[in-house]
């Protein structure tokens, strides 16, 4: 499956309740960040209950300019959460189903790129 095919796909909990859509994917670089061809792995998916569009980088907590873009995008993605790869039960062409008891993490990233 191509990652771009997941963007906008509906996300459901284990009982079938709709939680939102996949808005983004979060990766972690294993190894030195400046290392050529460092290994990246999928940490999880960002689920947005209101919009399937990207955060455009404004999930970084220190970004405030150009005003009012950060405020608008954060409002548009209110209630968004990060679900870790381990909590994803099934990925299909039309939907993503989460495992029972999944944990919803904040999608925010600080200035250094750390969660």
PDB file of C-alpha atoms in Angstrom:
ATOM      1  CA  UNK A   1       0.000   0.000   0.000  1.00  0.00           C
ATOM      2  CA  UNK A   2       1.211   3.504  -0.806  1.00  0.00           C
ATOM      3  CA  UNK A   3       1.127   5.878   2.156  1.00  0.00           C
ATOM      4  CA  UNK A   4      -0.635   8.554   0.121  1.00  0.00           C
ATOM      5  CA  UNK A   5      -3.536   6.149  -0.349  1.00  0.00           C
ATOM      6  CA  UNK A   6      -4.149   6.243   3.419  1.00  0.00           C
ATOM      7  CA  UNK A   7      -4.609  10.003   3.631  1.00  0.00           C
ATOM      8  CA  UNK A   8      -8.294  10.834   3.999  1.00  0.00           C
ATOM      9  CA  UNK A   9      -9.337   7.252   4.795  1.00  0.00           C
ATOM     10  CA  UNK A  10     -11.943   6.886   7.579  1.00  0.00           C
ATOM     11  CA  UNK A  11     -10.720   5.616  10.956  1.00  0.00           C
ATOM     12  CA  UNK A  12     -12.944   3.514  13.239  1.00  0.00           C
ATOM     13  CA  UNK A  13     -12.505   2.162  16.746  1.00  0.00           C
ATOM     14  CA  UNK A  14     -12.868  -1.547  17.457  1.00  0.00           C
ATOM     15  CA  UNK A  15     -16.650  -1.154  17.936  1.00  0.00           C
ATOM     16  CA  UNK A  16     -17.075   0.487  14.530  1.00  0.00           C
ATOM     17  CA  UNK A  17     -17.543   4.071  15.764  1.00  0.00           C
ATOM     18  CA  UNK A  18     -16.131   6.635  13.316  1.00  0.00           C
ATOM     19  CA  UNK A  19     -13.264   8.624  14.868  1.00  0.00           C
ATOM     20  CA  UNK A  20     -12.193  10.750  11.909  1.00  0.00           C
ATOM     21  CA  UNK A  21      -9.892  10.493   8.918  1.00  0.00           C
ATOM     22  CA  UNK A  22      -6.175   9.913   8.478  1.00  0.00           C
ATOM     23  CA  UNK A  23      -4.670  13.407   8.204  1.00  0.00           C
ATOM     24  CA  UNK A  24      -0.981  12.567   8.386  1.00  0.00           C
ATOM     25  CA  UNK A  25       1.626   9.943   9.206  1.00  0.00           C
ATOM     26  CA  UNK A  26       4.331  10.294  11.809  1.00  0.00           C
ATOM     27  CA  UNK A  27       7.776   8.792  11.269  1.00  0.00           C
ATOM     28  CA  UNK A  28      10.775   8.315  13.546  1.00  0.00           C
ATOM     29  CA  UNK A  29      14.331   8.304  12.229  1.00  0.00           C
ATOM     30  CA  UNK A  30      16.357   5.488  13.758  1.00  0.00           C
ATOM     31  CA  UNK A  31      20.014   6.405  13.699  1.00  0.00           C
ATOM     32  CA  UNK A  32      21.805   9.692  13.330  1.00  0.00           C
ATOM     33  CA  UNK A  33      19.394  12.266  11.849  1.00  0.00           C
ATOM     34  CA  UNK A  34      22.021  13.666   9.482  1.00  0.00           C
ATOM     35  CA  UNK A  35      23.167  10.222   8.413  1.00  0.00           C
ATOM     36  CA  UNK A  36      22.666   9.584   4.733  1.00  0.00           C
ATOM     37  CA  UNK A  37      19.903   7.021   4.215  1.00  0.00           C
ATOM     38  CA  UNK A  38      19.009   6.816   7.928  1.00  0.00           C
ATOM     39  CA  UNK A  39      16.257   4.298   8.579  1.00  0.00           C
ATOM     40  CA  UNK A  40      12.799   5.781   9.089  1.00  0.00           C
ATOM     41  CA  UNK A  41       9.923   3.804  10.527  1.00  0.00           C
ATOM     42  CA  UNK A  42       6.259   4.573  10.815  1.00  0.00           C
ATOM     43  CA  UNK A  43       5.432   5.601  14.376  1.00  0.00           C
ATOM     44  CA  UNK A  44       1.718   6.001  13.768  1.00  0.00           C
ATOM     45  CA  UNK A  45      -1.087   7.884  12.083  1.00  0.00           C
ATOM     46  CA  UNK A  46      -2.602  11.252  12.931  1.00  0.00           C
ATOM     47  CA  UNK A  47      -6.390  11.091  12.982  1.00  0.00           C
ATOM     48  CA  UNK A  48      -8.457  14.257  12.618  1.00  0.00           C
ATOM     49  CA  UNK A  49     -12.181  14.234  13.425  1.00  0.00           C
ATOM     50  CA  UNK A  50     -12.893  17.429  11.444  1.00  0.00           C
ATOM     51  CA  UNK A  51     -10.590  17.475   8.428  1.00  0.00           C
ATOM     52  CA  UNK A  52      -8.494  15.095   6.374  1.00  0.00           C
ATOM     53  CA  UNK A  53      -6.195  17.893   5.248  1.00  0.00           C
ATOM     54  CA  UNK A  54      -2.614  18.231   6.431  1.00  0.00           C
ATOM     55  CA  UNK A  55      -1.477  20.310   9.387  1.00  0.00           C
ATOM     56  CA  UNK A  56       0.989  21.911   6.931  1.00  0.00           C
ATOM     57  CA  UNK A  57       3.651  21.695   9.631  1.00  0.00           C
ATOM     58  CA  UNK A  58       1.664  23.709  12.179  1.00  0.00           C
ATOM     59  CA  UNK A  59       1.460  20.765  14.581  1.00  0.00           C
ATOM     60  CA  UNK A  60       4.812  22.129  15.755  1.00  0.00           C
ATOM     61  CA  UNK A  61       4.028  23.973  18.964  1.00  0.00           C
ATOM     62  CA  UNK A  62       6.365  26.942  18.421  1.00  0.00           C
ATOM     63  CA  UNK A  63       5.010  28.057  15.033  1.00  0.00           C
ATOM     64  CA  UNK A  64       2.856  31.189  15.261  1.00  0.00           C
ATOM     65  CA  UNK A  65       3.427  33.007  11.965  1.00  0.00           C
ATOM     66  CA  UNK A  66       2.031  34.040   9.571  1.00  0.00           C
ATOM     67  CA  UNK A  67      -0.945  34.945  11.670  1.00  0.00           C
ATOM     68  CA  UNK A  68      -3.814  33.744  11.551  1.00  0.00           C
ATOM     69  CA  UNK A  69      -2.788  30.543   9.740  1.00  0.00           C
ATOM     70  CA  UNK A  70      -1.554  28.574  12.793  1.00  0.00           C
ATOM     71  CA  UNK A  71      -4.668  29.373  14.809  1.00  0.00           C
ATOM     72  CA  UNK A  72      -6.983  28.442  11.941  1.00  0.00           C
ATOM     73  CA  UNK A  73      -5.234  25.122  11.243  1.00  0.00           C
ATOM     74  CA  UNK A  74      -5.078  24.186  14.921  1.00  0.00           C
ATOM     75  CA  UNK A  75      -8.805  24.954  15.246  1.00  0.00           C
ATOM     76  CA  UNK A  76      -9.562  22.940  12.111  1.00  0.00           C
ATOM     77  CA  UNK A  77      -7.685  19.959  13.561  1.00  0.00           C
ATOM     78  CA  UNK A  78      -9.045  20.285  17.107  1.00  0.00           C
ATOM     79  CA  UNK A  79      -9.540  16.879  18.678  1.00  0.00           C
ATOM     80  CA  UNK A  80      -6.880  15.288  16.465  1.00  0.00           C
ATOM     81  CA  UNK A  81      -4.761  12.545  17.933  1.00  0.00           C
ATOM     82  CA  UNK A  82      -1.831  10.314  17.138  1.00  0.00           C
ATOM     83  CA  UNK A  83      -2.432   6.582  17.237  1.00  0.00           C
ATOM     84  CA  UNK A  84       0.669   4.397  17.362  1.00  0.00           C
ATOM     85  CA  UNK A  85       1.319   1.685  14.795  1.00  0.00           C
ATOM     86  CA  UNK A  86       0.891  -0.981  17.486  1.00  0.00           C
ATOM     87  CA  UNK A  87      -2.687   0.217  18.069  1.00  0.00           C
ATOM     88  CA  UNK A  88      -3.750  -0.196  14.446  1.00  0.00           C
ATOM     89  CA  UNK A  89      -5.670  -3.418  14.048  1.00  0.00           C
ATOM     90  CA  UNK A  90      -6.410  -3.434  10.336  1.00  0.00           C
ATOM     91  CA  UNK A  91      -5.731  -1.224   7.334  1.00  0.00           C
ATOM     92  CA  UNK A  92      -7.946  -1.596   4.309  1.00  0.00           C
ATOM     93  CA  UNK A  93      -8.497   0.320   1.091  1.00  0.00           C
ATOM     94  CA  UNK A  94     -11.544   2.094   2.549  1.00  0.00           C
ATOM     95  CA  UNK A  95     -10.880   2.246   6.286  1.00  0.00           C
ATOM     96  CA  UNK A  96      -8.513   1.857   9.217  1.00  0.00           C
ATOM     97  CA  UNK A  97      -9.689  -0.073  12.261  1.00  0.00           C
ATOM     98  CA  UNK A  98      -8.013   0.455  15.650  1.00  0.00           C
ATOM     99  CA  UNK A  99      -7.369  -2.229  18.257  1.00  0.00           C
ATOM    100  CA  UNK A 100      -9.434  -2.419  21.455  1.00  0.00           C
ATOM    101  CA  UNK A 101      -8.010  -0.183  24.173  1.00  0.00           C
ATOM    102  CA  UNK A 102      -5.933   1.997  21.819  1.00  0.00           C
ATOM    103  CA  UNK A 103      -4.321   5.113  23.272  1.00  0.00           C
ATOM    104  CA  UNK A 104      -4.832   8.539  21.681  1.00  0.00           C
ATOM    105  CA  UNK A 105      -1.696  10.702  21.971  1.00  0.00           C
ATOM    106  CA  UNK A 106      -1.272  14.400  21.264  1.00  0.00           C
ATOM    107  CA  UNK A 107      -0.286  15.100  17.637  1.00  0.00           C
ATOM    108  CA  UNK A 108       1.781  18.130  18.715  1.00  0.00           C
ATOM    109  CA  UNK A 109       5.500  18.249  17.988  1.00  0.00           C
ATOM    110  CA  UNK A 110       7.840  20.672  19.769  1.00  0.00           C
ATOM    111  CA  UNK A 111      10.327  22.941  17.969  1.00  0.00           C
ATOM    112  CA  UNK A 112      13.059  20.309  17.964  1.00  0.00           C
ATOM    113  CA  UNK A 113      10.819  17.879  16.111  1.00  0.00           C
ATOM    114  CA  UNK A 114      10.265  15.739  19.202  1.00  0.00           C
ATOM    115  CA  UNK A 115       6.841  14.681  20.408  1.00  0.00           C
TER     116      UNK A 115
END
